[in-house]
Coordinates of C-alpha atoms and ligand atoms in Angstrom, one line a residue:
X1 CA 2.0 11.4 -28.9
X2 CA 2.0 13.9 -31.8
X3 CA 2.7 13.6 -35.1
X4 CA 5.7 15.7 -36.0
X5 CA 3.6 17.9 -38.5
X6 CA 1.3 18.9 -35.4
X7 CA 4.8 19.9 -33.5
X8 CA 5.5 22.0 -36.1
X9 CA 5.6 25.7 -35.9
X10 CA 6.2 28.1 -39.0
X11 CA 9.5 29.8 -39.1
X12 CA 11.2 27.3 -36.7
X13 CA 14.3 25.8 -38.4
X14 CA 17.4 24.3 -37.7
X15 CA 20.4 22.6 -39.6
X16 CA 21.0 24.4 -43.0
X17 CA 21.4 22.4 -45.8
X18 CA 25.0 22.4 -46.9
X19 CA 25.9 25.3 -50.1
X20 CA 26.1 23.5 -52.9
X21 CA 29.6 22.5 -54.5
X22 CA 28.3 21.6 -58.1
X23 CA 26.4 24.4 -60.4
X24 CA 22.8 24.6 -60.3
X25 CA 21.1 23.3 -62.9
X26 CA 17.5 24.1 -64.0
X27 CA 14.7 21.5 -64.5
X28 CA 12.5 21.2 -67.3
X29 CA 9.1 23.5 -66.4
X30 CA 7.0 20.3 -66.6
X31 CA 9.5 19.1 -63.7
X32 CA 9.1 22.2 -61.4
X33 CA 6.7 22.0 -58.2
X34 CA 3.4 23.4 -58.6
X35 CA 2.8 24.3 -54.7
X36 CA 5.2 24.4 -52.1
X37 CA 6.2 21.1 -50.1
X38 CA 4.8 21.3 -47.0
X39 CA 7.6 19.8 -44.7
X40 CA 6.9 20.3 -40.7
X41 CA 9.2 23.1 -39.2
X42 CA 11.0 22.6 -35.7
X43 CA 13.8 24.0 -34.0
X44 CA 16.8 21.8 -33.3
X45 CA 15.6 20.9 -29.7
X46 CA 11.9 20.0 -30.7
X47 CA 13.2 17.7 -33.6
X48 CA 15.5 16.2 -31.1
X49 CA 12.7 15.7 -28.9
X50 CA 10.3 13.8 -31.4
X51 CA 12.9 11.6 -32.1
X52 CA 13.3 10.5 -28.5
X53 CA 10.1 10.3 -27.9
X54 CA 9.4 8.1 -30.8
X55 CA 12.5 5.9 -29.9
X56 CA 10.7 5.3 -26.6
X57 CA 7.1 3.8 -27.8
X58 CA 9.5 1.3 -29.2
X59 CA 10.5 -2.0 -27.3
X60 CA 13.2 -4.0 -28.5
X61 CA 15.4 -7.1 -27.0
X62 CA 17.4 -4.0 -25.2
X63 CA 14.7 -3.2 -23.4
X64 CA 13.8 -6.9 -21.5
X65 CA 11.8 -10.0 -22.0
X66 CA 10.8 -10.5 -25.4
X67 CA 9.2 -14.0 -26.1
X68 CA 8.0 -13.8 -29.4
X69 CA 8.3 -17.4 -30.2
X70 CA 8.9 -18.5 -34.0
X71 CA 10.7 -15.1 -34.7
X72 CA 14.0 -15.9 -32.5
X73 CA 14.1 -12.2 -31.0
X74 CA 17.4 -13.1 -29.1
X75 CA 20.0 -10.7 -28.4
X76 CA 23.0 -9.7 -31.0
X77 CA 26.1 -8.9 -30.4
X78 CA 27.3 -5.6 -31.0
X79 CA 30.5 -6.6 -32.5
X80 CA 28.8 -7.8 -35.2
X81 CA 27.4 -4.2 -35.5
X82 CA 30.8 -3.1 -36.5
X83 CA 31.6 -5.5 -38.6
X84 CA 28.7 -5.0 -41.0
X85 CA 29.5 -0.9 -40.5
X86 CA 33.6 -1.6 -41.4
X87 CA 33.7 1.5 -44.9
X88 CA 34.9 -1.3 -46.6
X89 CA 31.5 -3.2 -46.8
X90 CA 29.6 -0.9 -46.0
X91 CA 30.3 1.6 -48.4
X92 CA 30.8 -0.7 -51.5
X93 CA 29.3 -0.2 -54.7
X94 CA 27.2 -3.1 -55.8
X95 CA 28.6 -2.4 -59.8
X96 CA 32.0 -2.2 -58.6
X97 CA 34.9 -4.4 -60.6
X98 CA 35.4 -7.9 -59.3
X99 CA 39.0 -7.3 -58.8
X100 CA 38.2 -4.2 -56.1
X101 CA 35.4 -6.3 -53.8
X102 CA 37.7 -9.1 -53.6
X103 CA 37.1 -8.9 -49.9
X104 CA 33.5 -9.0 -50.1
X105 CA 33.4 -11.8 -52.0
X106 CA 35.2 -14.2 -50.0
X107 CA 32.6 -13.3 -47.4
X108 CA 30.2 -14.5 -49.6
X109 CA 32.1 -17.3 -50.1
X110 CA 33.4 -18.3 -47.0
X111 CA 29.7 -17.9 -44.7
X112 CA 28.4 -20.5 -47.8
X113 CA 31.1 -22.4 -47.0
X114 CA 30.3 -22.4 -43.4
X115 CA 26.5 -22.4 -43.3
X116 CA 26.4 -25.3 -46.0
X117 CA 28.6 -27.1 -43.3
X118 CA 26.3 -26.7 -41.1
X119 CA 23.3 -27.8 -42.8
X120 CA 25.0 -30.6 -45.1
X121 CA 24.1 -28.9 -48.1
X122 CA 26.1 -28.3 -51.7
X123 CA 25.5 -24.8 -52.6
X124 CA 24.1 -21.9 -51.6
X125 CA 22.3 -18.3 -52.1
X126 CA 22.0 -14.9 -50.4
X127 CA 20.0 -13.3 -52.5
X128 CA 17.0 -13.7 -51.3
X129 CA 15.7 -11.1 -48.6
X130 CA 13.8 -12.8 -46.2
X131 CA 12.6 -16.2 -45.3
X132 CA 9.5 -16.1 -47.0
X133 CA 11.3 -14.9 -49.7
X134 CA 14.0 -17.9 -50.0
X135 CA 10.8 -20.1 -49.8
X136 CA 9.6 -18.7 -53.1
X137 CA 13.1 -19.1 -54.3
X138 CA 13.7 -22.5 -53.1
X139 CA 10.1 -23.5 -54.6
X140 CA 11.3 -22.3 -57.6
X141 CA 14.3 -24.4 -57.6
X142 CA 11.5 -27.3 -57.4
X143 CA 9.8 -26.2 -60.3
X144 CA 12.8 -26.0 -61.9
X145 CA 14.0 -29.1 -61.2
X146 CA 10.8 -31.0 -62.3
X147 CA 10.6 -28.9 -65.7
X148 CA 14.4 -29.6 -66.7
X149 CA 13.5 -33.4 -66.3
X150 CA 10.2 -33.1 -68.3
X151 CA 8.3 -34.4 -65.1
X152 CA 5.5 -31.3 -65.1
X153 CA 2.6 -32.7 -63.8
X154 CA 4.2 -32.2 -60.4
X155 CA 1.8 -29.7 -59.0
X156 CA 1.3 -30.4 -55.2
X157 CA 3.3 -29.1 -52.3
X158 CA 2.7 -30.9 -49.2
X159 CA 2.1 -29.0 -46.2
X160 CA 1.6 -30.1 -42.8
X161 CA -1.4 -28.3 -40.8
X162 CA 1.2 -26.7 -37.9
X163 CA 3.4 -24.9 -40.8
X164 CA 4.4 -21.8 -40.6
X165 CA 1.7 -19.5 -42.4
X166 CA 4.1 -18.0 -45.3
X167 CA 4.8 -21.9 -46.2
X168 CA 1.7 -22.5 -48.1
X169 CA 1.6 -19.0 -49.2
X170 CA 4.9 -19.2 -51.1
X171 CA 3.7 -22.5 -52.7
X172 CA 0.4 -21.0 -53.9
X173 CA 2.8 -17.4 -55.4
X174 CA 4.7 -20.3 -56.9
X175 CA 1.6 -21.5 -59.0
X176 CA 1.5 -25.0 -56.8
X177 CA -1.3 -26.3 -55.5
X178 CA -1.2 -26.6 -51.5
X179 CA -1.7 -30.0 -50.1
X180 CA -2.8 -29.7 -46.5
X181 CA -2.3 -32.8 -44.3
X182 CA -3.1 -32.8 -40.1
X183 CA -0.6 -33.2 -37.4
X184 CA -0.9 -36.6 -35.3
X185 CA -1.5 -36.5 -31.4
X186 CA 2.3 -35.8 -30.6
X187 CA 2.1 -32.8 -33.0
X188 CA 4.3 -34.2 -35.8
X189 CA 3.5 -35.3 -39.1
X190 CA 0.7 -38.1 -39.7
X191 CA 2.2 -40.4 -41.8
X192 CA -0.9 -42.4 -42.8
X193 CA -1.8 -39.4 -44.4
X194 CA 1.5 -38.6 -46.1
X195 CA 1.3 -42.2 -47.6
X196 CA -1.8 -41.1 -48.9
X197 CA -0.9 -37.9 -50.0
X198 CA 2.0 -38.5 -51.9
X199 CA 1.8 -39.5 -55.8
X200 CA 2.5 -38.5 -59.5
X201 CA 1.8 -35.1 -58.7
X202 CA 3.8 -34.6 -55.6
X203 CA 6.5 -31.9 -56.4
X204 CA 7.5 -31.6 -52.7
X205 CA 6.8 -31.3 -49.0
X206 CA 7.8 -28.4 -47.1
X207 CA 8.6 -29.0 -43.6
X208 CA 9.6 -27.0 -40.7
X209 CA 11.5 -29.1 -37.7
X210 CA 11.3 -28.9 -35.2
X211 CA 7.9 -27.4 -36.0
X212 CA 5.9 -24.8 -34.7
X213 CA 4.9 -26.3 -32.0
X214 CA 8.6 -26.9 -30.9
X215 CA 8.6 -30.6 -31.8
X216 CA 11.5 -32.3 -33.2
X217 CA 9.6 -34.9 -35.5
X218 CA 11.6 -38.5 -34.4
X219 CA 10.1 -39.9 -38.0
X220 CA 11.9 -37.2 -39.9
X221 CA 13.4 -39.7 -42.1
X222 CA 10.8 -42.0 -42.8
X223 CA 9.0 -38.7 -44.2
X224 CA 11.4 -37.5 -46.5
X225 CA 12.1 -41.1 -47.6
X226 CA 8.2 -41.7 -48.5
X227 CA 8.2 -38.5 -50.1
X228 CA 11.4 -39.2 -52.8
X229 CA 9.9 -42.4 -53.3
X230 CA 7.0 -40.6 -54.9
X231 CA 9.4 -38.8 -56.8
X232 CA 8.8 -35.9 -54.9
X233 CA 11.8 -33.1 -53.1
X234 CA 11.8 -31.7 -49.2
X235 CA 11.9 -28.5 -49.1
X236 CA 13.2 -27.4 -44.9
X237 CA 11.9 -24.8 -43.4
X238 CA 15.5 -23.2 -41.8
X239 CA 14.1 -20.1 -40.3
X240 CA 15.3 -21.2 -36.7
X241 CA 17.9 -22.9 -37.0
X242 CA 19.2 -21.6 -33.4
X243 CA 17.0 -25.1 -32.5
X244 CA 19.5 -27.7 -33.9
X245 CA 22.7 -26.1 -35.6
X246 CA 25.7 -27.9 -34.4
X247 CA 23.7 -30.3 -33.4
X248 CA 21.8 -31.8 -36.0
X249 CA 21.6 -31.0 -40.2
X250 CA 18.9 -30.6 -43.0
X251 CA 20.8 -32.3 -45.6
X252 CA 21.2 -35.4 -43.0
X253 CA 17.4 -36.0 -42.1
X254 CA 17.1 -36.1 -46.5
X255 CA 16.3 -32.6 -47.5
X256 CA 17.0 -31.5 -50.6
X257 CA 16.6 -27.8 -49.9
X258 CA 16.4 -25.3 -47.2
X259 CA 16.6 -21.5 -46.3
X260 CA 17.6 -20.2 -43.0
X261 CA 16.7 -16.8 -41.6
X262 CA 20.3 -15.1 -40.8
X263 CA 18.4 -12.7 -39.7
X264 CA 16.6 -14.6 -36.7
X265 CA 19.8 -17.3 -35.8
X266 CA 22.7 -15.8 -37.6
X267 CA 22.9 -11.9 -35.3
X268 CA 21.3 -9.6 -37.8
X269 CA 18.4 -7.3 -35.5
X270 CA 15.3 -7.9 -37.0
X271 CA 11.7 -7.2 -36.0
X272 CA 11.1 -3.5 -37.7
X273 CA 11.1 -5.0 -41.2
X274 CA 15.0 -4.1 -41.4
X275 CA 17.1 -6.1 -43.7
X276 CA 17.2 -9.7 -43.7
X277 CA 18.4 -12.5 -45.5
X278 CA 16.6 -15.8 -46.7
X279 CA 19.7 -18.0 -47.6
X280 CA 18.7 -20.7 -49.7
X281 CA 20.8 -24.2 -49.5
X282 CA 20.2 -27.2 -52.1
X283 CA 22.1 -30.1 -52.4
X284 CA 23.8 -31.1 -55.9
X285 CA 20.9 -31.7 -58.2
X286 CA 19.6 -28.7 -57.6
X287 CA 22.7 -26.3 -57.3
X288 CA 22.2 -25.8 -61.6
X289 CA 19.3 -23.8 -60.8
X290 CA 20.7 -21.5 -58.0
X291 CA 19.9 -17.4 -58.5
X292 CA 23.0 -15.5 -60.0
X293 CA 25.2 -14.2 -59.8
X294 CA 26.8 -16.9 -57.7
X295 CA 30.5 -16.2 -56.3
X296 CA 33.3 -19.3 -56.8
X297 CA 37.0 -19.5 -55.8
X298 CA 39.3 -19.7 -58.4
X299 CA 43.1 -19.5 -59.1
X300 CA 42.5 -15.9 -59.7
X301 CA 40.5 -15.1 -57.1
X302 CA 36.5 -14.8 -56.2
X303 CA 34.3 -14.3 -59.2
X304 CA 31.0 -14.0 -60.4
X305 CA 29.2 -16.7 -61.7
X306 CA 26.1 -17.5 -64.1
X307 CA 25.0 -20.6 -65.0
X308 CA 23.4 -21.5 -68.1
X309 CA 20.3 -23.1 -66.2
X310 CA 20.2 -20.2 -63.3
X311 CA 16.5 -19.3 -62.1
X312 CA 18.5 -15.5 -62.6
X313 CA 17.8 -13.3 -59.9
X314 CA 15.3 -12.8 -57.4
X315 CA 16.4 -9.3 -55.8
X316 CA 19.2 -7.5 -57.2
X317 CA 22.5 -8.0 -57.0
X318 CA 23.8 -9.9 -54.0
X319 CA 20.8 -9.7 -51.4
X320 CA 21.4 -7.8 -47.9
X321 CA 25.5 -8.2 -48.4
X322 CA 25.5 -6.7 -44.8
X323 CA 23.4 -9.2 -43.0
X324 CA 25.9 -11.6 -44.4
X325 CA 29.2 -9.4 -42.6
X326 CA 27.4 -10.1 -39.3
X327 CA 26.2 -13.9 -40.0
X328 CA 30.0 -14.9 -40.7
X329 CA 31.3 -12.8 -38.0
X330 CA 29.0 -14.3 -35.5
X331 CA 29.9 -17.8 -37.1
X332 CA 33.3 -17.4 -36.8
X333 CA 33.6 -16.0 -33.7
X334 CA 31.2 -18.7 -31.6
X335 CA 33.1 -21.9 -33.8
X336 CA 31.7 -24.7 -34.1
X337 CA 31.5 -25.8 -30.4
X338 CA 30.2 -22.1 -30.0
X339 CA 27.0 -23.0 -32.1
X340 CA 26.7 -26.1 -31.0
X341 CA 26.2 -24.7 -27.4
X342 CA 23.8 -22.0 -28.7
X343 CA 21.6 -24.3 -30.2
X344 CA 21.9 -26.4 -26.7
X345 CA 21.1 -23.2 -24.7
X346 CA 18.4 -22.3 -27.0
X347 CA 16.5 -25.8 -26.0
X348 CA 17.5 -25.9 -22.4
X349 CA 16.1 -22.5 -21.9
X350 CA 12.7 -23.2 -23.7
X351 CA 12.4 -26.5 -21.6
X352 CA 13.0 -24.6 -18.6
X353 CA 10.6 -22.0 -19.0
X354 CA 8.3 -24.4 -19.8
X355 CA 8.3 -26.2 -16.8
X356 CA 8.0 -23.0 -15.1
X357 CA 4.9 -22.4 -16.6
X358 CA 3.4 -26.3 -16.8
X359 CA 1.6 -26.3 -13.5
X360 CA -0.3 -23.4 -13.7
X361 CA -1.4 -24.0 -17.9
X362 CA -2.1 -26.6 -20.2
X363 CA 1.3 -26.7 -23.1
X364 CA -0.1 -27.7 -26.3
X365 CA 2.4 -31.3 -26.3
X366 CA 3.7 -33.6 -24.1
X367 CA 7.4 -34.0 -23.0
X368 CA 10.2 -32.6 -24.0
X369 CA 10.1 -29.0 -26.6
X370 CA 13.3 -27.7 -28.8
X371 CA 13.3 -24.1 -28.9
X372 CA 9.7 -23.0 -28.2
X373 CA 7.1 -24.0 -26.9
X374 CA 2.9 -23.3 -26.8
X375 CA 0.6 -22.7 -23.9
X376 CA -3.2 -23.7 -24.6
X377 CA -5.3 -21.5 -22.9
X378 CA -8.2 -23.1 -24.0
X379 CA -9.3 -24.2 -20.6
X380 CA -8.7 -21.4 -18.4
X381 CA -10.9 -19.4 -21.5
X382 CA -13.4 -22.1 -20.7
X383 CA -13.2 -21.9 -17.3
X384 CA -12.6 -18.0 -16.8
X385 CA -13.7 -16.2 -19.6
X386 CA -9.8 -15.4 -20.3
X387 CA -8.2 -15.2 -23.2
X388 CA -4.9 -15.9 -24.7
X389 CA -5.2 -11.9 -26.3
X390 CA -5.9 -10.7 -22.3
X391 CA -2.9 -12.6 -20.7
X392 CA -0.4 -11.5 -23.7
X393 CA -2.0 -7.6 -23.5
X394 CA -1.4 -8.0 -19.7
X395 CA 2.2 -9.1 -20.1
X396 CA 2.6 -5.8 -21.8
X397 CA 1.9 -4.0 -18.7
X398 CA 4.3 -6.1 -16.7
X399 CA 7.0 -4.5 -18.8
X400 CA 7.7 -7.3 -21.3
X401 CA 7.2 -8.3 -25.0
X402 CA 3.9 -10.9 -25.6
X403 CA 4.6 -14.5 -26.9
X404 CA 2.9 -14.9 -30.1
X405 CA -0.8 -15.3 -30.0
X406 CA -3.0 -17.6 -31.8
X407 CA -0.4 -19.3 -33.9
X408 CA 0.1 -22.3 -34.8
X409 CA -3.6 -22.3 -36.0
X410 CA -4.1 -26.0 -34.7
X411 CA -4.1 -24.7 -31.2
X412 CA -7.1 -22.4 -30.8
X413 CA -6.0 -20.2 -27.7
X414 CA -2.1 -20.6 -28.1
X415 CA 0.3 -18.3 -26.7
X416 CA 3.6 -19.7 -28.4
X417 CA 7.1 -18.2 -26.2
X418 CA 10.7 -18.3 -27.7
X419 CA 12.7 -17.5 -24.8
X420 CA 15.7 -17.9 -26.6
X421 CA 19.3 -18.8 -26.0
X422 CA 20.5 -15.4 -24.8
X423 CA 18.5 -15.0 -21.5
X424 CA 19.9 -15.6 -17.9
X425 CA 18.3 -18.0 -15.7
X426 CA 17.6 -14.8 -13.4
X427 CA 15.1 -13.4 -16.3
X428 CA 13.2 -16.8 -17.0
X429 CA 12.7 -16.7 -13.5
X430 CA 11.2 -13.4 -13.3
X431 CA 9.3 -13.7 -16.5
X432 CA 7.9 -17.1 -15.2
X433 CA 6.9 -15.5 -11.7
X434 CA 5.1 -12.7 -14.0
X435 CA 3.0 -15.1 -16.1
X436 CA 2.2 -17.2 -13.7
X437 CA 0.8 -14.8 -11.6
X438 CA -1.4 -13.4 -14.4
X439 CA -2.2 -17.1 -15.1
X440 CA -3.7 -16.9 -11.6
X441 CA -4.8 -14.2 -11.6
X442 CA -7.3 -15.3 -14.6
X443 CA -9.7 -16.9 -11.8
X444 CA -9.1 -14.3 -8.9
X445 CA -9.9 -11.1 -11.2
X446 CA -10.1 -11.7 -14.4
X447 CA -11.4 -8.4 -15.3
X448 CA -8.0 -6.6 -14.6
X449 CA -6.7 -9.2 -17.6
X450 CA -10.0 -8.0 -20.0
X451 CA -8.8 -4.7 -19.7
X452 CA -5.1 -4.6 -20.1
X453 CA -3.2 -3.5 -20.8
X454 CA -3.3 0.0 -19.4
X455 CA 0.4 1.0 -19.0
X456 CA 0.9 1.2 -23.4
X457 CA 0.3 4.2 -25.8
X458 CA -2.1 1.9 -27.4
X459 CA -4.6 -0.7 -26.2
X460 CA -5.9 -3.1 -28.2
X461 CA -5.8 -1.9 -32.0
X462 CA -8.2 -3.2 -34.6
X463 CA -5.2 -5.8 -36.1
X464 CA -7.8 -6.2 -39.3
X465 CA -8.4 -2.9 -40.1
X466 CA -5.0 -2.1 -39.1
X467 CA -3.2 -4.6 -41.9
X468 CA -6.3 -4.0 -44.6
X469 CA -6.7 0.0 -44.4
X470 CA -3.1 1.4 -42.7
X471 CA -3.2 5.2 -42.3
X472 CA 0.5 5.5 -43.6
X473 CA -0.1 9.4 -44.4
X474 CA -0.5 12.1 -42.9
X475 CA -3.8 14.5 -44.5
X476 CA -3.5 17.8 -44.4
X477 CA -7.3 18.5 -45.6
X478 CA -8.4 16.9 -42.6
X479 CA -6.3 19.3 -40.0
Ligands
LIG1 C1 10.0 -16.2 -39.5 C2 9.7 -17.5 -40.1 C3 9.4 -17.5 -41.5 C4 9.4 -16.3 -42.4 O1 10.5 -15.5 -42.4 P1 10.5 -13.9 -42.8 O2 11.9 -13.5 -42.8 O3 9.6 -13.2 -41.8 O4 9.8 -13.9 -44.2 C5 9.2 -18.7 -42.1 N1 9.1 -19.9 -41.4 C6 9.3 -19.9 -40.1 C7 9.3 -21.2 -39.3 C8 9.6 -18.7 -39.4 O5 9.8 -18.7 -38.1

């Protein structure tokens, strides 16, 4: 399609910028604009049409199927829309006097409350604005924690091969060194080699489970036990928590602290690098440390805390206060039974997919998956010449969203699908009818698969050069 500064026209114009209700007021010369700004020109109508257009390329959860496993892409309810757009929250000024945002406040308060039910954890945070971004935080805490007790040759973060790739990336920002160790045969942690791994210098593991290969790990406790003994902390991975909430908790299996996505579980639209929120839970010892400003309950009312010891803040002010609105709205409104039966649906639709799937591709482990589950292609590649890339692109002409491809890395041709707990039995039947037939269709013609898809305003993009050189501006010399 075109860009909107190849729609535009000279001289075509619509809504007028309102007459100013304050006196004009000059800028300094060495202010003023040299040339003119060169802003695209369209009528009403054709800016209307762009817009439309553009909203088209896009495909969201409202449009079908969208199995993009580890991201939780399920479907939000619109109430919670309205919440988070209610004046009074949504209109708030961040500096505003405690005694005006008492609301707002016991938001905060209350979804900590809530979520650190939920996850048997002390205290919480929502500053931080995304999940990698409450990993840093919570690594922090770490650090912190180890420093305050003068125990600072505690350099090594644990983390097991199937982890999530922004888990040993945040250690590493943190200034730890990463400790790899492999999966064993049923995809959970070998714990021969976390014996071996632990030590002196062990400031933590960090864990995700069920992992990304949507395996609930049945020696969870035996591994955060070996790692306190070492002296070490566990640091969970909480980014979809739609897999156990209600139904199992963090602070139970002996982690010390964990973030959550709110915006994957908790019903805040995410995908388009929107707002998000990282939450960051940590149990007693570590609550000193906690980013403030912090709210607390007292006989007064909500206020804002800062402890002496406080990391101090890691985005400003109170992170995405909005994502919050919708987190505790969709909290309270499911209950605790509610999210119990999320969680429930969340596993019982992934297990049901995946026997859908089973007899016509290898999945990457045996028996039963929490809430996602991979595909190995690595034999129909073998035997076909298809790839996991060709039967994802090929799903996009079917008219739904591909799994995601080549993730975990310990899985070499690993489509990885999150059907997640808002789809009907009627659409995992569909979508299962769909991929298997393209899973057949691999060694009946398996060039239609090579060149899909065919249907999208964009192939197959260079991904590399995409992320490394983005065109993100438009160049008027070259026109
Ligand atoms: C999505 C995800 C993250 C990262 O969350 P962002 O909000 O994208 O930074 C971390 N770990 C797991 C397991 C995830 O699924």
């Amino acid at each position: 399609m075109k860009l909107i500064f190849e729609r535009s026209m000279e001289g075509h114009q619509c809504s007028l910028v309102p007459r100013s209700d304050v006196p004009a007021a000059s800028l300094p010369e060495k202010q003023m604009r040299r040339s003119t700004l060169r802003l695209p020109e369209l009528s009403e109508t054709e800016l209307s049409r762009h817009y439309t257009e553009l909203s088209k390329q896009a495909y969201g959860v409202n449009d079908g199927f969208y199995p993009l496993g580890s991201c939780t892409m399920k479907y939000n309810p619109a109430v919670n829309e309205e919440a988070a757009r209610l004046k009074g929250f949504a209109a708030l000024h961040p500096l505003q006097p405690e005694s005006t945002v008492q609301g707002a406040m016991e938001v905060l308060y209350r979804a900590e409350q809530i979520l650190c039910q939920v996850t048997a954890m002390d205290e919480m945070t929502f500053q931080p604005a995304a999940g990698a971004h409450g990993e840093f935080t919570g690594l922090l805490l770490i650090k912190a924690y180890h420093e305050a007790r003068k125990d600072s040759a505690r350099r090594k973060i644990i983390v097991p091969d199937s982890a999530h790739g922004t888990n040993p990336a945040s250690a590493a920002m943190c200034g730890f060194t990463v400790v790899n160790i492999p999966s064993n045969a049923q995809g959970g942690v070998d714990i021969d080699a976390l014996r071996a791994a632990v030590g002196e210098d062990t400031a933590g593991l960090m864990l995700t489970n069920p992992n990304t290969l949507g395996i609930f790990d049945p020696n969870i406790l035996e591994i955060t036990k070996i790692v306190h003994e070492a002296g070490g902390l566990c640091y969970y991975d909480g980014a979809n928590l739609n897999a156990i909430m209600g139904n199992a908790r963090p602070g139970d299996m002996g982690f010390d602290v964990i973030h959550l996505n709110l915006h994957k579980t908790f019903s805040t639209p995410h995908g388009g690098g929107g707002p998000g929120s990282g939450a960051v839970g940590v149990k007693k010892q570590l609550a000193p440390y906690l980013p403030a400003p912090h709210v607390m309950k007292t006989e007064k009312g909500f206020t804002f805390e800062r402890a002496a010891q406080s990391l101090g803040q890691v985005k400003a002010f109170y992170g995405n206060f909005l994502v919050v609105v919708r987190a505790l709205c969709y909290m309270l409104m499911l209950g605790g039974d509610g999210m119990q039966e999320a969680s429930e649906n969340a596993v019982l639709n992934a297990n049901y997919l995946r026997m859908l799937l089973a007899p016509n591709c290898k999945v990457a482990t045996d028996g039963l998956c929490m809430h996602e589950f991979v595909l190995d292609l690595g034999e129909i590649k073998k035997e076909t010449g298809v790839s996991a890339m060709d039967v994802a692109k090929a799903m996009l002409d079917e008219g739904m969203h591909a799994p995601t491809m080549y993730f975990p890395l310990i899985v070499h041709e690993a489509l990885m699908f999150e059907p997640t707990e808002t789809e009907s039995k009627q659409t995992l039947d569909e979508a299962a009818q769909t991929v298997n037939a393209l899973l057949q269709a691999a060694f009946t013609d398996p060039e239609r698969l090579h060149n899909a898809p065919s249907r999208t305003p964009i192939g197959r993009p260079d991904d590399v050069q995409a992320a490394r050189k983005p065109v993100l501006r438009y160049s008027f010399e070259n026109q």
